[in-house]
Amino acid sequence: MSSTGKVALITGANKGIGFEIARALGRQGTTVLVGARDEGRGAGAAEKLRAEGLDARFVRLDVTDPGTIEGARRRIEEEFGRLDILVNNAGISGLHGWDVPPSRVSLESVRHVFETNFFGPIALTQALLPLVRKSGGGRIVNVSSGLGSLTLLSDPGYEFYGANLLDYNTSKTALNAFTVSLAKELKEAGIKVNAADPDYVATDLNAHSGTHTTAEGADTPVWLATLADDGPTGGYFNGRRPIPW
Ligand code: NAP
């Protein structure tokens, strides 16, 4: 396999959609940094990808822990001096079941979800941006959800209209707002920032109730991570097509 010479960091890459994003980028010849908060799980995932012939390396990274963010930044700077692709994939659902209405969702759960799904990506992206600027055309992908779209959630015809999860949904709406805002700032620098809805994918997040495979879920994030220079920025996509905010 020929190398793209690119370096990509994927958060939450030890399993689920993140692992599949790492695998797909690795198969293209990109060096993939498998971000994971647990050493055993992360090292195991990187080992599995290496066994497939990919250049995969484990990086310990809990997006809610500034110490591990700084450790990852230092390591990437020392080993590569730049970062070409950042995929903010790590994400969690709330502390309640899926059927607790907004009037009863605890603030604790909202804050908990926001730490990982919103504040984490901001903190990590800000820390790594100097390295992304050193890439000849950086790409930042925020793995959002259709459940972050206020337009879709307001449409009774939307397939997931009933998934009224105040904590999770608002964290993804906020992540979408971060995407728009950062894309605007980085447009002139040639760094593309986009949000991806991977669709309803069978993973631990939904007790494997999703109707799509992780490979299908990884497709749009990988496409956004490898956009050509004339590709879009500041957009929100499902199945490689724009969806409404
Ligand atoms: P998953 O299988 O549960 O994977 C989530 C990943 O995030 C795991 O690797 C997990 O690590 C990691 N993670 C959680 N908190 C973290 C933290 N603080 N720091 C670093 N890593 C952390 O879920 P998934 O379905 O693949 O989800 C990936 C992304 O897709 C999420 O952002 C999710 O919101 C989004 N998404 C999923 C679906 C779907 O249908 N599955 C739909 C729309 C959007 P551990 O193994 O250590 O827990």
PDB file of C-alpha atoms and ligand atoms in Angstrom:
ATOM      1  CA  MET A   1       0.000   0.000   0.000  1.00  0.00           C
ATOM      2  CA  SER A   2       1.384   3.418  -0.899  1.00  0.00           C
ATOM      3  CA  SER A   3       1.481   6.001   1.873  1.00  0.00           C
ATOM      4  CA  THR A   4      -0.442   9.261   1.637  1.00  0.00           C
ATOM      5  CA  GLY A   5       2.196  10.713   3.951  1.00  0.00           C
ATOM      6  CA  LYS A   6      -0.674  12.055   6.039  1.00  0.00           C
ATOM      7  CA  VAL A   7      -1.221  11.776   9.766  1.00  0.00           C
ATOM      8  CA  ALA A   8      -4.715  11.515  11.251  1.00  0.00           C
ATOM      9  CA  LEU A   9      -5.912  11.512  14.855  1.00  0.00           C
ATOM     10  CA  ILE A  10      -9.288   9.932  15.570  1.00  0.00           C
ATOM     11  CA  THR A  11     -10.770  10.232  19.056  1.00  0.00           C
ATOM     12  CA  GLY A  12     -12.690   7.312  20.529  1.00  0.00           C
ATOM     13  CA  ALA A  13     -11.084   5.051  17.925  1.00  0.00           C
ATOM     14  CA  ASN A  14     -10.878   1.885  20.004  1.00  0.00           C
ATOM     15  CA  LYS A  15     -14.320   0.722  18.863  1.00  0.00           C
ATOM     16  CA  GLY A  16     -17.475   1.554  16.957  1.00  0.00           C
ATOM     17  CA  ILE A  17     -17.507   4.177  14.219  1.00  0.00           C
ATOM     18  CA  GLY A  18     -14.165   5.661  15.336  1.00  0.00           C
ATOM     19  CA  PHE A  19     -12.359   2.345  14.892  1.00  0.00           C
ATOM     20  CA  GLU A  20     -13.826   1.998  11.413  1.00  0.00           C
ATOM     21  CA  ILE A  21     -12.804   5.559  10.496  1.00  0.00           C
ATOM     22  CA  ALA A  22      -9.250   4.721  11.603  1.00  0.00           C
ATOM     23  CA  ARG A  23      -9.320   1.527   9.570  1.00  0.00           C
ATOM     24  CA  ALA A  24     -10.596   3.242   6.420  1.00  0.00           C
ATOM     25  CA  LEU A  25      -8.054   6.076   6.638  1.00  0.00           C
ATOM     26  CA  GLY A  26      -5.313   3.535   7.367  1.00  0.00           C
ATOM     27  CA  ARG A  27      -6.300   1.530   4.293  1.00  0.00           C
ATOM     28  CA  GLN A  28      -5.765   4.658   2.207  1.00  0.00           C
ATOM     29  CA  GLY A  29      -2.163   4.756   3.469  1.00  0.00           C
ATOM     30  CA  THR A  30      -2.573   7.399   6.159  1.00  0.00           C
ATOM     31  CA  THR A  31      -0.812   7.015   9.501  1.00  0.00           C
ATOM     32  CA  VAL A  32      -3.624   6.712  12.020  1.00  0.00           C
ATOM     33  CA  LEU A  33      -3.334   7.735  15.630  1.00  0.00           C
ATOM     34  CA  VAL A  34      -5.865   5.670  17.520  1.00  0.00           C
ATOM     35  CA  GLY A  35      -7.098   7.951  20.292  1.00  0.00           C
ATOM     36  CA  ALA A  36      -8.555   6.107  23.274  1.00  0.00           C
ATOM     37  CA  ARG A  37      -9.006   6.888  26.941  1.00  0.00           C
ATOM     38  CA  ASP A  38      -8.240   3.348  28.089  1.00  0.00           C
ATOM     39  CA  GLU A  39      -4.732   2.077  27.444  1.00  0.00           C
ATOM     40  CA  GLY A  40      -5.659  -1.595  27.092  1.00  0.00           C
ATOM     41  CA  ARG A  41      -8.543  -0.973  24.702  1.00  0.00           C
ATOM     42  CA  GLY A  42      -6.614   1.596  22.654  1.00  0.00           C
ATOM     43  CA  ALA A  43      -3.423  -0.427  22.367  1.00  0.00           C
ATOM     44  CA  GLY A  44      -5.491  -3.503  21.431  1.00  0.00           C
ATOM     45  CA  ALA A  45      -7.311  -1.609  18.677  1.00  0.00           C
ATOM     46  CA  ALA A  46      -4.055  -0.224  17.237  1.00  0.00           C
ATOM     47  CA  GLU A  47      -2.551  -3.713  17.332  1.00  0.00           C
ATOM     48  CA  LYS A  48      -5.546  -5.090  15.439  1.00  0.00           C
ATOM     49  CA  LEU A  49      -5.100  -2.468  12.704  1.00  0.00           C
ATOM     50  CA  ARG A  50      -1.350  -3.107  12.521  1.00  0.00           C
ATOM     51  CA  ALA A  51      -2.121  -6.820  12.047  1.00  0.00           C
ATOM     52  CA  GLU A  52      -4.077  -5.732   8.953  1.00  0.00           C
ATOM     53  CA  GLY A  53      -0.921  -4.062   7.637  1.00  0.00           C
ATOM     54  CA  LEU A  54      -1.904  -0.498   8.584  1.00  0.00           C
ATOM     55  CA  ASP A  55       0.293   2.139  10.197  1.00  0.00           C
ATOM     56  CA  ALA A  56      -1.689   2.572  13.420  1.00  0.00           C
ATOM     57  CA  ARG A  57      -0.412   3.894  16.740  1.00  0.00           C
ATOM     58  CA  PHE A  58      -2.233   4.205  20.032  1.00  0.00           C
ATOM     59  CA  VAL A  59      -2.439   7.650  21.632  1.00  0.00           C
ATOM     60  CA  ARG A  60      -3.911   7.903  25.104  1.00  0.00           C
ATOM     61  CA  LEU A  61      -6.590  10.552  24.989  1.00  0.00           C
ATOM     62  CA  ASP A  62      -9.555  11.316  27.201  1.00  0.00           C
ATOM     63  CA  VAL A  63     -11.127  14.388  25.647  1.00  0.00           C
ATOM     64  CA  THR A  64     -12.338  15.555  29.070  1.00  0.00           C
ATOM     65  CA  ASP A  65      -8.826  15.393  30.556  1.00  0.00           C
ATOM     66  CA  PRO A  66      -6.547  18.381  29.767  1.00  0.00           C
ATOM     67  CA  GLY A  67      -3.481  16.350  30.832  1.00  0.00           C
ATOM     68  CA  THR A  68      -4.018  13.691  28.170  1.00  0.00           C
ATOM     69  CA  ILE A  69      -4.832  16.370  25.571  1.00  0.00           C
ATOM     70  CA  GLU A  70      -1.486  18.035  26.282  1.00  0.00           C
ATOM     71  CA  GLY A  71       0.261  14.636  26.247  1.00  0.00           C
ATOM     72  CA  ALA A  72      -1.224  13.845  22.827  1.00  0.00           C
ATOM     73  CA  ARG A  73      -0.303  17.292  21.486  1.00  0.00           C
ATOM     74  CA  ARG A  74       3.308  16.949  22.631  1.00  0.00           C
ATOM     75  CA  ARG A  75       3.624  13.447  21.224  1.00  0.00           C
ATOM     76  CA  ILE A  76       2.228  14.438  17.800  1.00  0.00           C
ATOM     77  CA  GLU A  77       4.476  17.488  17.686  1.00  0.00           C
ATOM     78  CA  GLU A  78       7.562  15.447  18.552  1.00  0.00           C
ATOM     79  CA  GLU A  79       6.801  12.523  16.242  1.00  0.00           C
ATOM     80  CA  PHE A  80       5.321  14.313  13.213  1.00  0.00           C
ATOM     81  CA  GLY A  81       5.552  18.081  13.685  1.00  0.00           C
ATOM     82  CA  ARG A  82       2.055  18.463  12.200  1.00  0.00           C
ATOM     83  CA  LEU A  83      -1.424  16.946  12.020  1.00  0.00           C
ATOM     84  CA  ASP A  84      -3.290  16.618   8.711  1.00  0.00           C
ATOM     85  CA  ILE A  85      -6.620  15.218   9.874  1.00  0.00           C
ATOM     86  CA  LEU A  86      -8.454  15.515  13.191  1.00  0.00           C
ATOM     87  CA  VAL A  87     -11.647  13.517  13.644  1.00  0.00           C
ATOM     88  CA  ASN A  88     -13.576  14.465  16.782  1.00  0.00           C
ATOM     89  CA  ASN A  89     -15.496  11.210  17.013  1.00  0.00           C
ATOM     90  CA  ALA A  90     -15.589  10.342  20.743  1.00  0.00           C
ATOM     91  CA  GLY A  91     -19.099  10.698  22.062  1.00  0.00           C
ATOM     92  CA  ILE A  92     -21.459   9.483  24.753  1.00  0.00           C
ATOM     93  CA  SER A  93     -25.177   9.399  25.424  1.00  0.00           C
ATOM     94  CA  GLY A  94     -26.807  10.694  28.615  1.00  0.00           C
ATOM     95  CA  LEU A  95     -27.025   9.241  32.091  1.00  0.00           C
ATOM     96  CA  HIS A  96     -30.715   8.359  31.676  1.00  0.00           C
ATOM     97  CA  GLY A  97     -32.465   5.887  29.450  1.00  0.00           C
ATOM     98  CA  TRP A  98     -33.700   6.995  26.051  1.00  0.00           C
ATOM     99  CA  ASP A  99     -37.273   7.621  27.240  1.00  0.00           C
ATOM    100  CA  VAL A 100     -36.762  10.346  29.892  1.00  0.00           C
ATOM    101  CA  PRO A 101     -38.491  13.563  28.684  1.00  0.00           C
ATOM    102  CA  PRO A 102     -36.733  16.977  28.658  1.00  0.00           C
ATOM    103  CA  SER A 103     -38.740  18.102  31.702  1.00  0.00           C
ATOM    104  CA  ARG A 104     -37.067  15.375  33.771  1.00  0.00           C
ATOM    105  CA  VAL A 105     -33.543  15.161  32.371  1.00  0.00           C
ATOM    106  CA  SER A 106     -31.050  16.062  35.103  1.00  0.00           C
ATOM    107  CA  LEU A 107     -28.678  18.966  34.685  1.00  0.00           C
ATOM    108  CA  GLU A 108     -26.006  16.518  35.789  1.00  0.00           C
ATOM    109  CA  SER A 109     -26.645  14.472  32.663  1.00  0.00           C
ATOM    110  CA  VAL A 110     -26.663  17.531  30.387  1.00  0.00           C
ATOM    111  CA  ARG A 111     -23.333  18.707  31.835  1.00  0.00           C
ATOM    112  CA  HIS A 112     -21.883  15.196  31.665  1.00  0.00           C
ATOM    113  CA  VAL A 113     -22.723  14.777  27.969  1.00  0.00           C
ATOM    114  CA  PHE A 114     -21.549  18.276  27.075  1.00  0.00           C
ATOM    115  CA  GLU A 115     -18.131  17.600  28.668  1.00  0.00           C
ATOM    116  CA  THR A 116     -17.408  14.828  26.161  1.00  0.00           C
ATOM    117  CA  ASN A 117     -19.478  15.795  23.120  1.00  0.00           C
ATOM    118  CA  PHE A 118     -18.933  19.573  23.090  1.00  0.00           C
ATOM    119  CA  PHE A 119     -16.270  20.930  25.469  1.00  0.00           C
ATOM    120  CA  GLY A 120     -13.917  18.013  24.710  1.00  0.00           C
ATOM    121  CA  PRO A 121     -13.808  18.649  20.943  1.00  0.00           C
ATOM    122  CA  ILE A 122     -13.293  22.373  21.531  1.00  0.00           C
ATOM    123  CA  ALA A 123     -10.424  21.809  23.968  1.00  0.00           C
ATOM    124  CA  LEU A 124      -8.730  19.210  21.776  1.00  0.00           C
ATOM    125  CA  THR A 125      -9.158  21.192  18.566  1.00  0.00           C
ATOM    126  CA  GLN A 126      -7.776  24.366  20.132  1.00  0.00           C
ATOM    127  CA  ALA A 127      -4.767  22.463  21.480  1.00  0.00           C
ATOM    128  CA  LEU A 128      -4.012  20.772  18.144  1.00  0.00           C
ATOM    129  CA  LEU A 129      -4.801  23.645  15.810  1.00  0.00           C
ATOM    130  CA  PRO A 130      -1.201  24.932  15.661  1.00  0.00           C
ATOM    131  CA  LEU A 131      -0.213  21.466  14.362  1.00  0.00           C
ATOM    132  CA  VAL A 132      -3.148  21.336  11.911  1.00  0.00           C
ATOM    133  CA  ARG A 133      -2.072  24.741  10.566  1.00  0.00           C
ATOM    134  CA  LYS A 134       1.293  23.157   9.711  1.00  0.00           C
ATOM    135  CA  SER A 135      -0.435  20.654   7.405  1.00  0.00           C
ATOM    136  CA  GLY A 136      -0.683  21.792   3.815  1.00  0.00           C
ATOM    137  CA  GLY A 137      -4.493  21.588   3.993  1.00  0.00           C
ATOM    138  CA  GLY A 138      -5.850  20.367   7.289  1.00  0.00           C
ATOM    139  CA  ARG A 139      -9.216  18.679   7.664  1.00  0.00           C
ATOM    140  CA  ILE A 140     -11.299  18.675  10.840  1.00  0.00           C
ATOM    141  CA  VAL A 141     -14.346  16.441  11.081  1.00  0.00           C
ATOM    142  CA  ASN A 142     -16.809  16.664  13.940  1.00  0.00           C
ATOM    143  CA  VAL A 143     -18.866  13.501  14.257  1.00  0.00           C
ATOM    144  CA  SER A 144     -22.264  14.930  15.025  1.00  0.00           C
ATOM    145  CA  SER A 145     -25.676  13.300  14.627  1.00  0.00           C
ATOM    146  CA  GLY A 146     -28.904  13.943  12.773  1.00  0.00           C
ATOM    147  CA  LEU A 147     -30.264  14.436  16.286  1.00  0.00           C
ATOM    148  CA  GLY A 148     -28.286  17.687  16.412  1.00  0.00           C
ATOM    149  CA  SER A 149     -30.351  19.181  13.576  1.00  0.00           C
ATOM    150  CA  LEU A 150     -33.028  21.566  14.879  1.00  0.00           C
ATOM    151  CA  THR A 151     -34.670  21.524  11.446  1.00  0.00           C
ATOM    152  CA  LEU A 152     -34.978  17.729  11.323  1.00  0.00           C
ATOM    153  CA  LEU A 153     -36.038  17.460  14.971  1.00  0.00           C
ATOM    154  CA  SER A 154     -38.840  19.967  14.289  1.00  0.00           C
ATOM    155  CA  ASP A 155     -40.160  17.913  11.386  1.00  0.00           C
ATOM    156  CA  PRO A 156     -42.780  15.312  12.428  1.00  0.00           C
ATOM    157  CA  GLY A 157     -41.873  13.416   9.271  1.00  0.00           C
ATOM    158  CA  TYR A 158     -38.267  12.924  10.378  1.00  0.00           C
ATOM    159  CA  GLU A 159     -37.490   9.283  11.077  1.00  0.00           C
ATOM    160  CA  PHE A 160     -36.053  10.126  14.517  1.00  0.00           C
ATOM    161  CA  TYR A 161     -38.530  12.894  15.458  1.00  0.00           C
ATOM    162  CA  GLY A 162     -39.432  10.949  18.621  1.00  0.00           C
ATOM    163  CA  ALA A 163     -35.828  10.757  19.903  1.00  0.00           C
ATOM    164  CA  ASN A 164     -36.316  13.784  22.171  1.00  0.00           C
ATOM    165  CA  LEU A 165     -33.071  13.477  24.136  1.00  0.00           C
ATOM    166  CA  LEU A 166     -32.381  16.870  25.665  1.00  0.00           C
ATOM    167  CA  ASP A 167     -28.831  16.086  26.840  1.00  0.00           C
ATOM    168  CA  TYR A 168     -27.488  14.229  23.791  1.00  0.00           C
ATOM    169  CA  ASN A 169     -29.311  16.191  21.089  1.00  0.00           C
ATOM    170  CA  THR A 170     -28.335  19.633  22.404  1.00  0.00           C
ATOM    171  CA  SER A 171     -24.696  18.555  22.734  1.00  0.00           C
ATOM    172  CA  LYS A 172     -24.671  17.751  19.017  1.00  0.00           C
ATOM    173  CA  THR A 173     -26.490  20.994  18.126  1.00  0.00           C
ATOM    174  CA  ALA A 174     -23.755  22.833  20.034  1.00  0.00           C
ATOM    175  CA  LEU A 175     -21.077  20.813  18.226  1.00  0.00           C
ATOM    176  CA  ASN A 176     -22.690  21.861  14.944  1.00  0.00           C
ATOM    177  CA  ALA A 177     -22.466  25.512  16.013  1.00  0.00           C
ATOM    178  CA  PHE A 178     -18.767  25.017  16.821  1.00  0.00           C
ATOM    179  CA  THR A 179     -18.321  23.557  13.322  1.00  0.00           C
ATOM    180  CA  VAL A 180     -19.863  26.597  11.609  1.00  0.00           C
ATOM    181  CA  SER A 181     -17.929  29.036  13.759  1.00  0.00           C
ATOM    182  CA  LEU A 182     -14.526  27.380  13.387  1.00  0.00           C
ATOM    183  CA  ALA A 183     -14.958  26.780   9.649  1.00  0.00           C
ATOM    184  CA  LYS A 184     -15.453  30.508   9.182  1.00  0.00           C
ATOM    185  CA  GLU A 185     -12.261  31.335  11.054  1.00  0.00           C
ATOM    186  CA  LEU A 186     -10.155  28.737   9.228  1.00  0.00           C
ATOM    187  CA  LYS A 187     -11.479  29.193   5.696  1.00  0.00           C
ATOM    188  CA  GLU A 188      -8.678  31.495   4.594  1.00  0.00           C
ATOM    189  CA  ALA A 189      -6.094  29.118   6.060  1.00  0.00           C
ATOM    190  CA  GLY A 190      -7.392  26.341   3.778  1.00  0.00           C
ATOM    191  CA  ILE A 191      -8.468  24.171   6.707  1.00  0.00           C
ATOM    192  CA  LYS A 192     -11.858  22.550   6.166  1.00  0.00           C
ATOM    193  CA  VAL A 193     -14.161  21.962   9.108  1.00  0.00           C
ATOM    194  CA  ASN A 194     -17.319  19.911   8.621  1.00  0.00           C
ATOM    195  CA  ALA A 195     -19.870  17.985  10.659  1.00  0.00           C
ATOM    196  CA  ALA A 196     -20.898  14.425   9.816  1.00  0.00           C
ATOM    197  CA  ASP A 197     -24.043  12.521  10.707  1.00  0.00           C
ATOM    198  CA  PRO A 198     -22.989   8.860  10.447  1.00  0.00           C
ATOM    199  CA  ASP A 199     -26.685   7.801  10.505  1.00  0.00           C
ATOM    200  CA  TYR A 200     -28.139   5.134  12.786  1.00  0.00           C
ATOM    201  CA  VAL A 201     -25.241   2.712  13.268  1.00  0.00           C
ATOM    202  CA  ALA A 202     -25.164  -0.488  15.332  1.00  0.00           C
ATOM    203  CA  THR A 203     -22.679   0.230  18.149  1.00  0.00           C
ATOM    204  CA  ASP A 204     -22.463   0.045  21.932  1.00  0.00           C
ATOM    205  CA  LEU A 205     -23.926   3.589  22.036  1.00  0.00           C
ATOM    206  CA  ASN A 206     -27.365   2.250  21.108  1.00  0.00           C
ATOM    207  CA  ALA A 207     -26.980  -1.343  22.313  1.00  0.00           C
ATOM    208  CA  HIS A 208     -26.451  -2.294  18.665  1.00  0.00           C
ATOM    209  CA  SER A 209     -29.968  -1.316  17.636  1.00  0.00           C
ATOM    210  CA  GLY A 210     -28.672   0.784  14.706  1.00  0.00           C
ATOM    211  CA  THR A 211     -29.591  -0.230  11.178  1.00  0.00           C
ATOM    212  CA  HIS A 212     -26.251   0.599   9.532  1.00  0.00           C
ATOM    213  CA  THR A 213     -22.833  -1.024   9.847  1.00  0.00           C
ATOM    214  CA  THR A 214     -19.844   0.821  11.333  1.00  0.00           C
ATOM    215  CA  ALA A 215     -18.226   0.783   7.875  1.00  0.00           C
ATOM    216  CA  GLU A 216     -21.283   2.587   6.469  1.00  0.00           C
ATOM    217  CA  GLY A 217     -21.201   5.012   9.398  1.00  0.00           C
ATOM    218  CA  ALA A 218     -17.527   5.771   8.772  1.00  0.00           C
ATOM    219  CA  ASP A 219     -18.043   6.609   5.096  1.00  0.00           C
ATOM    220  CA  THR A 220     -19.125  10.257   5.384  1.00  0.00           C
ATOM    221  CA  PRO A 221     -16.578  11.161   8.108  1.00  0.00           C
ATOM    222  CA  VAL A 222     -13.776   9.601   6.015  1.00  0.00           C
ATOM    223  CA  TRP A 223     -14.977  11.431   2.903  1.00  0.00           C
ATOM    224  CA  LEU A 224     -14.897  14.727   4.820  1.00  0.00           C
ATOM    225  CA  ALA A 225     -11.462  13.899   6.266  1.00  0.00           C
ATOM    226  CA  THR A 226     -10.038  13.468   2.773  1.00  0.00           C
ATOM    227  CA  LEU A 227     -11.784  16.269   0.851  1.00  0.00           C
ATOM    228  CA  ALA A 228      -9.946  17.818  -2.073  1.00  0.00           C
ATOM    229  CA  ASP A 229      -9.056  21.498  -1.887  1.00  0.00           C
ATOM    230  CA  ASP A 230     -12.222  22.450  -3.779  1.00  0.00           C
ATOM    231  CA  GLY A 231     -14.433  20.525  -1.328  1.00  0.00           C
ATOM    232  CA  PRO A 232     -16.938  22.105   1.048  1.00  0.00           C
ATOM    233  CA  THR A 233     -16.290  23.621   4.462  1.00  0.00           C
ATOM    234  CA  GLY A 234     -18.696  24.625   7.221  1.00  0.00           C
ATOM    235  CA  GLY A 235     -21.211  21.971   6.149  1.00  0.00           C
ATOM    236  CA  TYR A 236     -23.242  19.168   7.726  1.00  0.00           C
ATOM    237  CA  PHE A 237     -23.529  15.894   5.831  1.00  0.00           C
ATOM    238  CA  ASN A 238     -25.207  12.499   5.879  1.00  0.00           C
ATOM    239  CA  GLY A 239     -24.466   9.988   3.124  1.00  0.00           C
ATOM    240  CA  ARG A 240     -22.077  12.563   1.610  1.00  0.00           C
ATOM    241  CA  ARG A 241     -25.050  14.900   1.039  1.00  0.00           C
ATOM    242  CA  PRO A 242     -25.809  18.162   2.885  1.00  0.00           C
ATOM    243  CA  ILE A 243     -28.474  18.057   5.583  1.00  0.00           C
ATOM    244  CA  PRO A 244     -30.130  21.070   7.254  1.00  0.00           C
ATOM    245  CA  TRP A 245     -28.789  22.520  10.527  1.00  0.00           C
TER     246      TRP A 245
HETATM  247  P1  NAP B   1     -19.334   3.790  20.736  1.00  0.00           P
HETATM  248  O1  NAP B   1     -19.170   2.491  20.043  1.00  0.00           O
HETATM  249  O2  NAP B   1     -19.936   3.827  22.089  1.00  0.00           O
HETATM  250  O3  NAP B   1     -17.920   4.518  20.729  1.00  0.00           O
HETATM  251  C1  NAP B   1     -17.714   5.713  21.410  1.00  0.00           C
HETATM  252  C2  NAP B   1     -16.230   5.936  21.530  1.00  0.00           C
HETATM  253  O4  NAP B   1     -16.004   7.182  22.218  1.00  0.00           O
HETATM  254  C3  NAP B   1     -15.523   4.845  22.360  1.00  0.00           C
HETATM  255  O5  NAP B   1     -14.266   4.600  21.813  1.00  0.00           O
HETATM  256  C4  NAP B   1     -15.398   5.501  23.720  1.00  0.00           C
HETATM  257  O6  NAP B   1     -14.335   4.989  24.499  1.00  0.00           O
HETATM  258  C5  NAP B   1     -15.092   6.919  23.273  1.00  0.00           C
HETATM  259  N1  NAP B   1     -15.199   7.909  24.352  1.00  0.00           N
HETATM  260  C6  NAP B   1     -16.256   8.160  25.160  1.00  0.00           C
HETATM  261  N2  NAP B   1     -15.936   9.130  26.035  1.00  0.00           N
HETATM  262  C7  NAP B   1     -14.656   9.493  25.758  1.00  0.00           C
HETATM  263  C8  NAP B   1     -13.769  10.433  26.292  1.00  0.00           C
HETATM  264  N3  NAP B   1     -14.110  11.220  27.331  1.00  0.00           N
HETATM  265  N4  NAP B   1     -12.539  10.568  25.754  1.00  0.00           N
HETATM  266  C9  NAP B   1     -12.165   9.796  24.710  1.00  0.00           C
HETATM  267  N5  NAP B   1     -12.948   8.850  24.172  1.00  0.00           N
HETATM  268  C10 NAP B   1     -14.180   8.709  24.690  1.00  0.00           C
HETATM  269  O7  NAP B   1     -20.259   4.782  19.876  1.00  0.00           O
HETATM  270  P2  NAP B   1     -20.319   5.152  18.320  1.00  0.00           P
HETATM  271  O8  NAP B   1     -21.720   4.909  17.899  1.00  0.00           O
HETATM  272  O9  NAP B   1     -19.200   4.542  17.581  1.00  0.00           O
HETATM  273  O10 NAP B   1     -20.140   6.730  18.426  1.00  0.00           O
HETATM  274  C11 NAP B   1     -19.121   7.460  17.747  1.00  0.00           C
HETATM  275  C12 NAP B   1     -19.670   8.844  17.458  1.00  0.00           C
HETATM  276  O11 NAP B   1     -20.750   8.766  16.541  1.00  0.00           O
HETATM  277  C13 NAP B   1     -20.211   9.561  18.688  1.00  0.00           C
HETATM  278  O12 NAP B   1     -19.830  10.932  18.666  1.00  0.00           O
HETATM  279  C14 NAP B   1     -21.721   9.436  18.527  1.00  0.00           C
HETATM  280  O13 NAP B   1     -22.423  10.471  19.185  1.00  0.00           O
HETATM  281  C15 NAP B   1     -21.836   9.522  17.019  1.00  0.00           C
HETATM  282  N6  NAP B   1     -23.082   9.006  16.470  1.00  0.00           N
HETATM  283  C16 NAP B   1     -23.385   7.696  16.575  1.00  0.00           C
HETATM  284  C17 NAP B   1     -24.563   7.231  16.028  1.00  0.00           C
HETATM  285  C18 NAP B   1     -24.947   5.788  16.095  1.00  0.00           C
HETATM  286  O14 NAP B   1     -26.068   5.438  15.641  1.00  0.00           O
HETATM  287  N7  NAP B   1     -24.122   4.898  16.628  1.00  0.00           N
HETATM  288  C19 NAP B   1     -25.454   8.107  15.385  1.00  0.00           C
HETATM  289  C20 NAP B   1     -25.102   9.448  15.295  1.00  0.00           C
HETATM  290  C21 NAP B   1     -23.925   9.877  15.828  1.00  0.00           C
HETATM  291  P3  NAP B   1     -14.552   3.797  25.585  1.00  0.00           P
HETATM  292  O15 NAP B   1     -14.512   2.506  24.821  1.00  0.00           O
HETATM  293  O16 NAP B   1     -13.392   3.976  26.509  1.00  0.00           O
HETATM  294  O17 NAP B   1     -15.874   4.032  26.247  1.00  0.00           O
END
